CSV table of C-alpha atoms and ligand atoms in Angstrom, one decimal:
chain,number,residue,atom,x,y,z
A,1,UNK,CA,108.5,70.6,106.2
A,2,UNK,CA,106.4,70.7,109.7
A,3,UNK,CA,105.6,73.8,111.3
A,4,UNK,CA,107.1,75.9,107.7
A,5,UNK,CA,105.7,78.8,106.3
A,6,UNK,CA,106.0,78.8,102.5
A,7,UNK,CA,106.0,82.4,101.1
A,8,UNK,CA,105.3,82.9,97.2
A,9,UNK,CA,107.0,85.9,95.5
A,10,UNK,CA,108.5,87.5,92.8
A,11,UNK,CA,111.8,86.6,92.9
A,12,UNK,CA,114.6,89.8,93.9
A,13,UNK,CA,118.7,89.7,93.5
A,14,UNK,CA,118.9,88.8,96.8
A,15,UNK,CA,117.7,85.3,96.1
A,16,UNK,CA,120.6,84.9,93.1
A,17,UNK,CA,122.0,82.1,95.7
A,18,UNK,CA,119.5,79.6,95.4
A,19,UNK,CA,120.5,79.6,91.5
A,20,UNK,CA,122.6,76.4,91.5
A,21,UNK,CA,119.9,74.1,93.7
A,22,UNK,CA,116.9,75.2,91.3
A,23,UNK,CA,119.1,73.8,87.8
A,24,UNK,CA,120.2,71.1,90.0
A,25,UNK,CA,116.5,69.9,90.5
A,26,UNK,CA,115.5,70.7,87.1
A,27,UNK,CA,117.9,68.4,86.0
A,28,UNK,CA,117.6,65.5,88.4
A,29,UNK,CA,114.0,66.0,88.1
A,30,UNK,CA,113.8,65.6,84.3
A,31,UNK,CA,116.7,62.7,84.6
A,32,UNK,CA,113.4,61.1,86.9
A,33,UNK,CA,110.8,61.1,84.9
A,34,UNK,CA,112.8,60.6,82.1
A,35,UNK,CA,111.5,63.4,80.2
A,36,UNK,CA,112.9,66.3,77.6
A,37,UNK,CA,113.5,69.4,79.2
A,38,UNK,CA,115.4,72.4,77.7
A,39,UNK,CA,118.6,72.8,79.7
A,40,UNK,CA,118.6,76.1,82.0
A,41,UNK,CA,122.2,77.7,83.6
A,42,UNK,CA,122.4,79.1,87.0
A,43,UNK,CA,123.3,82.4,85.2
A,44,UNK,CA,120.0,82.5,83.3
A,45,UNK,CA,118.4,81.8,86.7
A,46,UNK,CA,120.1,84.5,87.9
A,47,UNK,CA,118.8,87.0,85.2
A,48,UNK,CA,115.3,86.0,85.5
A,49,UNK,CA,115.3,86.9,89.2
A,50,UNK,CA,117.3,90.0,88.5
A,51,UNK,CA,114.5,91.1,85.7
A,52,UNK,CA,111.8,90.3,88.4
A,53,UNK,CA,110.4,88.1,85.8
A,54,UNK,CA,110.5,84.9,88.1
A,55,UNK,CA,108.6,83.7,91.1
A,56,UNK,CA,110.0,81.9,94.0
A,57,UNK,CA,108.8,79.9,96.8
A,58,UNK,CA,110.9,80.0,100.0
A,59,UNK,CA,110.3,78.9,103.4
A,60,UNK,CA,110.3,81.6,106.0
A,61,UNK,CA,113.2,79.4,107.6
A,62,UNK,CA,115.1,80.4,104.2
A,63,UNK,CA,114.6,77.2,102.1
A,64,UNK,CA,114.3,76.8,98.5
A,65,UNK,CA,110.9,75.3,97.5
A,66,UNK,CA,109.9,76.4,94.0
A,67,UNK,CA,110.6,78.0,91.1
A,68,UNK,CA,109.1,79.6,87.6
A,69,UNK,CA,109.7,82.1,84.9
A,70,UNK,CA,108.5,84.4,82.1
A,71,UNK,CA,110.5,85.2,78.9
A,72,UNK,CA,108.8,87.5,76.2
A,73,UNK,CA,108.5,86.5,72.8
A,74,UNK,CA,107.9,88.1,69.5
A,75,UNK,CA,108.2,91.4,70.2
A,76,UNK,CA,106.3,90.8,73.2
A,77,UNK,CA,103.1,89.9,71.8
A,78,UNK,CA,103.9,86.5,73.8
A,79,UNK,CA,104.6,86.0,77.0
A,80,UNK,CA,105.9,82.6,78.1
A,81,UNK,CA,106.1,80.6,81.3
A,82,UNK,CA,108.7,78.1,81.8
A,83,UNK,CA,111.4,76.2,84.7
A,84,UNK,CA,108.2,75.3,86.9
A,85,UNK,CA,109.9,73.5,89.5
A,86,UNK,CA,109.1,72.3,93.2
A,87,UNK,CA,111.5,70.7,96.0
A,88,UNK,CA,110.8,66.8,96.1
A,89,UNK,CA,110.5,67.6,100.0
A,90,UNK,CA,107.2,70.3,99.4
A,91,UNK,CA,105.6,68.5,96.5
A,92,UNK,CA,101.7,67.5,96.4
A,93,UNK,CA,101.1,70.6,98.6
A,94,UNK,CA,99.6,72.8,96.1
A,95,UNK,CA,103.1,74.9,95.9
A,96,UNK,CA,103.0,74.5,92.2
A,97,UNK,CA,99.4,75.8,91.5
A,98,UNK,CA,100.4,78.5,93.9
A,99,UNK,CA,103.6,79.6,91.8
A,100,UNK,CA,101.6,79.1,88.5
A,101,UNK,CA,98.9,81.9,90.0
A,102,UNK,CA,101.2,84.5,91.0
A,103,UNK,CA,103.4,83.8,87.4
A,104,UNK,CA,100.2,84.4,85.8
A,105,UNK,CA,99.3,87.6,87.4
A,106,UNK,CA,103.1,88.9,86.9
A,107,UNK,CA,103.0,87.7,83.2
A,108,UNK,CA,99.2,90.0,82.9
A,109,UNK,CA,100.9,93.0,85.1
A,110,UNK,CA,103.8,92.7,82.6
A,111,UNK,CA,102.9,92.4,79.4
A,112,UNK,CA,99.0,92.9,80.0
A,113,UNK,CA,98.2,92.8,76.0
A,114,UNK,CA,100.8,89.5,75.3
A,115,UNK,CA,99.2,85.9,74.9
A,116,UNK,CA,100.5,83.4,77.9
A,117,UNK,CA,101.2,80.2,77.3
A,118,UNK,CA,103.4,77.1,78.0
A,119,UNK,CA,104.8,74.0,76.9
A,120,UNK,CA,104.7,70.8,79.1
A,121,UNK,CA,104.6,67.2,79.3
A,122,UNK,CA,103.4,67.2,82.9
A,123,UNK,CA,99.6,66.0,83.6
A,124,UNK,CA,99.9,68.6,87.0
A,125,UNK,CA,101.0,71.5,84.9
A,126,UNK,CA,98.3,71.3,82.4
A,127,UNK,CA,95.7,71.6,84.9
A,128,UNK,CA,96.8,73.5,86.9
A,129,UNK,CA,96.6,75.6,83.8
A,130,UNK,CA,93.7,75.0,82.7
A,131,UNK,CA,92.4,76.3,86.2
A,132,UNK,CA,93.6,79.0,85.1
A,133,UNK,CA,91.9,79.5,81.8
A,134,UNK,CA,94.8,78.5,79.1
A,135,UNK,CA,93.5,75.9,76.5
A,136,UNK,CA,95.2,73.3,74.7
A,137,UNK,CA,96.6,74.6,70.8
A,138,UNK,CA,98.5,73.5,67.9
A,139,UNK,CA,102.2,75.1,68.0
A,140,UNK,CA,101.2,77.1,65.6
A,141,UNK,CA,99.1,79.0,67.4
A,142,UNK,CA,102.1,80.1,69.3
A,143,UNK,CA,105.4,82.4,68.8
A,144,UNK,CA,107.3,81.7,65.8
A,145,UNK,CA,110.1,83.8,67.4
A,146,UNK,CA,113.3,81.9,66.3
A,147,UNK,CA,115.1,82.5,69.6
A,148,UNK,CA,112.2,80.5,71.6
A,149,UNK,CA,112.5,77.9,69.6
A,150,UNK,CA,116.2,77.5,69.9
A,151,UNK,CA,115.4,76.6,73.9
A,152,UNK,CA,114.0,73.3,72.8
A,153,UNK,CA,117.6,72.5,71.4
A,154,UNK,CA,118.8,71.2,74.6
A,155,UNK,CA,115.9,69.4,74.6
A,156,UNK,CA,116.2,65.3,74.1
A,157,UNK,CA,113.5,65.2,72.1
A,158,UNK,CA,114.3,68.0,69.5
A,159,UNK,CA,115.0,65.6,67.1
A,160,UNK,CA,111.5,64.6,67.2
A,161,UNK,CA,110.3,68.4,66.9
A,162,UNK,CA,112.5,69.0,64.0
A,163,UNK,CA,111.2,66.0,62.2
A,164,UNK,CA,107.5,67.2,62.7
A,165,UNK,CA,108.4,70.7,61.1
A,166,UNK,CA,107.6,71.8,64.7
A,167,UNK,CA,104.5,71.2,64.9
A,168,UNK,CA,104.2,68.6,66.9
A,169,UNK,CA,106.2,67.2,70.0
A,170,UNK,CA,106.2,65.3,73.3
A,171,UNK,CA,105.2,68.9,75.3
A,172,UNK,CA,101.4,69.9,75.2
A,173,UNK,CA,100.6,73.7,74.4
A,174,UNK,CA,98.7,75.4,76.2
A,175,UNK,CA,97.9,79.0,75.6
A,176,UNK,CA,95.6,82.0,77.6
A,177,UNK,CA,94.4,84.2,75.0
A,178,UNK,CA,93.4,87.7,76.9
A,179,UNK,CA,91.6,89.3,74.2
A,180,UNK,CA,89.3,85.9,73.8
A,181,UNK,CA,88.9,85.8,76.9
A,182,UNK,CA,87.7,89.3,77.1
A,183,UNK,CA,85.4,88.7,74.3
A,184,UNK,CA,84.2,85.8,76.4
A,185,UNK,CA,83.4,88.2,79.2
A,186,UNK,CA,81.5,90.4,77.4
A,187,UNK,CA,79.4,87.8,75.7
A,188,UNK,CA,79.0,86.7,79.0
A,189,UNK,CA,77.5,89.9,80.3
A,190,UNK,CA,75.3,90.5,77.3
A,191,UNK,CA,73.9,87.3,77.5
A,192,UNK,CA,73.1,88.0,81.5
A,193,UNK,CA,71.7,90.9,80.6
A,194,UNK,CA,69.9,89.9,77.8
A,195,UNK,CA,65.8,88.3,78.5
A,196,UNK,CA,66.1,84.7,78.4
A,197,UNK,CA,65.3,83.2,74.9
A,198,UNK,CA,62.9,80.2,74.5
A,199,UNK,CA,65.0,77.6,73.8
A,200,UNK,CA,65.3,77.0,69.9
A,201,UNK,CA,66.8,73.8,68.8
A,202,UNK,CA,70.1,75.0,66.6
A,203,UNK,CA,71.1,72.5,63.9
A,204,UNK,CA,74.4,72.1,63.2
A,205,UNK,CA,74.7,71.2,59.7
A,206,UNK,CA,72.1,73.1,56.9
A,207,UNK,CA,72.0,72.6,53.4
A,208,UNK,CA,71.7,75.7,51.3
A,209,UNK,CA,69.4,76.4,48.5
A,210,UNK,CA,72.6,75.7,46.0
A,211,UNK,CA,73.3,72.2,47.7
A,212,UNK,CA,76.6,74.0,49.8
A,213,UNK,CA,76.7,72.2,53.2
A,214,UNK,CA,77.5,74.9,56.1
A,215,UNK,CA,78.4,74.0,59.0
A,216,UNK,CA,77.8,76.2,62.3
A,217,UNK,CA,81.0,77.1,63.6
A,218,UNK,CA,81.3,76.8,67.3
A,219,UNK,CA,84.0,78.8,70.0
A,220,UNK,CA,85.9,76.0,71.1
A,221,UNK,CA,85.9,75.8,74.6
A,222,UNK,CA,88.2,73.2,76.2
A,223,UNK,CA,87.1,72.3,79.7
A,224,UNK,CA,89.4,70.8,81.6
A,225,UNK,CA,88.7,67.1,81.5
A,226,UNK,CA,92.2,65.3,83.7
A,227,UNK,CA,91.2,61.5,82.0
A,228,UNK,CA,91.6,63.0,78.7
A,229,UNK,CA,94.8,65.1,79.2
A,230,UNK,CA,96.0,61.9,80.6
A,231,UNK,CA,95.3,59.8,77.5
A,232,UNK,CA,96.2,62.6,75.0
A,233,UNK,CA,99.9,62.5,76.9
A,234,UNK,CA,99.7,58.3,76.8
A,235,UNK,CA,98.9,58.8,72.7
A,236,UNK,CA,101.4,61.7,71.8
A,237,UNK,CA,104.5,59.4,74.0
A,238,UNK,CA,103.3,56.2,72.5
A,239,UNK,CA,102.7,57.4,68.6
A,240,UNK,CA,106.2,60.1,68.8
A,241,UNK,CA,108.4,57.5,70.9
A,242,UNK,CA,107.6,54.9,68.8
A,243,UNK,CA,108.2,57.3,65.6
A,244,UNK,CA,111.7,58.1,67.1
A,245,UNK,CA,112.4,54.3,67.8
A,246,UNK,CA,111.3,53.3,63.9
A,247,UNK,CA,113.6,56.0,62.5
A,248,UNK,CA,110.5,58.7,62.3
A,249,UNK,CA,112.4,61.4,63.6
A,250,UNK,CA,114.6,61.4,60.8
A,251,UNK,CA,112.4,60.3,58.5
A,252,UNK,CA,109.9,57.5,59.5
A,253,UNK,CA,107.9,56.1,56.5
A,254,UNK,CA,104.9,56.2,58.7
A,255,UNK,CA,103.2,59.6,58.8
A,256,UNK,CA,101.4,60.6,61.8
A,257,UNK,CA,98.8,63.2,62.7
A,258,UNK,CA,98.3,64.4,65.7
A,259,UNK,CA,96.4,68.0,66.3
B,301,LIG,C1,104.9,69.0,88.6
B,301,LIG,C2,105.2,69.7,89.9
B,301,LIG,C3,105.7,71.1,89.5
B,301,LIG,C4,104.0,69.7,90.7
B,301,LIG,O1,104.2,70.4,91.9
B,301,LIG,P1,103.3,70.3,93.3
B,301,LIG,O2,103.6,71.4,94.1
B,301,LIG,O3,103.5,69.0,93.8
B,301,LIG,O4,101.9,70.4,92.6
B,301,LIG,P2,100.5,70.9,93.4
B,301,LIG,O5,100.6,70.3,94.8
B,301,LIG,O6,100.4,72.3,93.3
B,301,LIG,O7,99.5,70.1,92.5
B,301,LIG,C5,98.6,70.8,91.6
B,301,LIG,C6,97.6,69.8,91.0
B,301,LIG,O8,98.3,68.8,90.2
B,301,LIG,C7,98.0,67.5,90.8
B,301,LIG,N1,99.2,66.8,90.6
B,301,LIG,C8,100.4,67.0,91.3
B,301,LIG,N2,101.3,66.1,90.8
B,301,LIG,C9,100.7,65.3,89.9
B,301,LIG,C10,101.1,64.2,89.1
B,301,LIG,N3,102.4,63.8,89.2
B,301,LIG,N4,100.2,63.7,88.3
B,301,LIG,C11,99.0,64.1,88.3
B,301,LIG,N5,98.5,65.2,89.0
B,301,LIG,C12,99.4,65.8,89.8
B,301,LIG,C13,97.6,67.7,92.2
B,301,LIG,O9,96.7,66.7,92.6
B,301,LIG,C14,96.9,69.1,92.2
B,301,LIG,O10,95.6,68.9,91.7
B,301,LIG,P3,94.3,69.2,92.7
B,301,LIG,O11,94.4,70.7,93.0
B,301,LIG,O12,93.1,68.9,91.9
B,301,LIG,O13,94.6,68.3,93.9
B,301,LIG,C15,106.4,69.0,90.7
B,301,LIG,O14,106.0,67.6,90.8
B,301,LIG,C16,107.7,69.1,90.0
B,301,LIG,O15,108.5,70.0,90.3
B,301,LIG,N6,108.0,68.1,89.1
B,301,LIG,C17,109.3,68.1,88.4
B,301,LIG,C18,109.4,69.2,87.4
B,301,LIG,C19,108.2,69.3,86.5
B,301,LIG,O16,107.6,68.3,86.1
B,301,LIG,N7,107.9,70.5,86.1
B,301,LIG,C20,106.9,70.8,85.1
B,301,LIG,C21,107.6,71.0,83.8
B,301,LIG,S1,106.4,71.7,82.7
């Protein structure tokens, strides 16, 4: 890859011929790492690139180096990012975190007013997205749009995902919520503006004159902490594979919680 230029763009029609080698690698890649991935078809490669809902990475020597796409979801009130996928040859370059930016900015320029968010089981992928500002969430938290859920079918672990009710599997959510983060703005710039406070110690828990405990709610606020994402993905394999293995994901008499 010496002496290449790597250009990352929406994709166009005219790039319908690198359609084959991107499901190619999705699939070796997967096979690799030995992970569920919902199965994608050249032909629905193709469409994505002819929506302009997909962003490619090419050299300017005309080689395939990544790939990534947005499909909306429940009635557009979601908009979701999926088939992140680099060339072997171009990997550890920061290709990936560049296709992830520009997917985000096309997902906000598309569907400005839709939550973003993504499911992975890759330690890069979530953080490059939590660079970004997505947070980890519960699948609940995401679309219950029937037709997204039926991409998982092709997945190796969907027996596992059925058996939790959905929701729970080996893939991490991770969602960007604009209007929170709007809010989060604001607060932001009220509390800039604002004079600084003397610092006031703030219990957590008070006890109320009838004896009701309340408890001060706090915005969660994930920050991106790698070691942890890295365990959580070590304790949702170990506790779901091992589920799977024991019969759990068609009925295991061991219940698990996870979320
Ligand atoms: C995962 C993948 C997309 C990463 O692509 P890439 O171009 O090598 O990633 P980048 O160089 O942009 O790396 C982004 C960040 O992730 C880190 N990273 C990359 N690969 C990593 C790995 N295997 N484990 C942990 N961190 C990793 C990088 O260090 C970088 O962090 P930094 O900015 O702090 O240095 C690529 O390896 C791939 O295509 N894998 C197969 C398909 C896949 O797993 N897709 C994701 C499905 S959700």
């Amino acid at each position: 890859m010496e002496n290449q230029h790597i250009i990352v763009r929406v994709a166009t029609p005219d790039d319908i011929h690198y359609s084959n080698t991107i499901t190619d690698e999705m699939e070796s890649s997967a096979k690799a790492r030995g992970t569920g991935i919902a199965k994608r078809s050249p032909d629905y490669v193709e469409l994505k690139m002819n929506e302009g809902k997909a962003v490619i990475a090419v050299t300017d020597k005309g080689e395939w180096v990544g790939f990534c796409y947005i499909e909306a979801w429940g009635h557009e009130k979601f908009v979701a990012n999926s088939g992140l996928i680099v060339n072997p040859a171009f990997r550890g370059h920061g290709v990936a975190k560049s296709i992830k930016k520009r997917i985000f900015e096309l997902s906000r320029e598309k569907y400005p007013d839709a939550k973003i968010f993504g499911l992975t089981t890759g330690l890069a992928v979530m953080k490059i997205n939590s660079e970004l500002g997505y947070e980890p969430v519960t699948y609940s938290e995401l679309t219950d749009d029937e037709e997204f859920w039926k991409g998982c079918r092709s997945c190796v672990n969907f027996d596992i995902l059925t058996a939790k009710e959905r929701k729970n599997c080996l893939c991490t959510a991770m969602l960007y919520n604009p209007l929170e983060k709007l809010k989060e703005a604001e607060e932001k710039a009220m509390a800039d503006k604002a004079p600084v406070p003397e610092p006031q110690p703030q219990p957590q828990l008070s006890v109320s004159a009838s004896g009701h405990m309340h408890h001060a709610r706090r915005r969660r606020r994930f920050k991106g902490n790698i070691k942890l994402y890295e365990r959580w993905l070590r304790f949702k394999r170990f506790v779901l594979l091992k589920s799977k293995k024991e019969g759990g994901a068609t009925g295991s008499k061991k219940k698990f919680f996870l979320f």
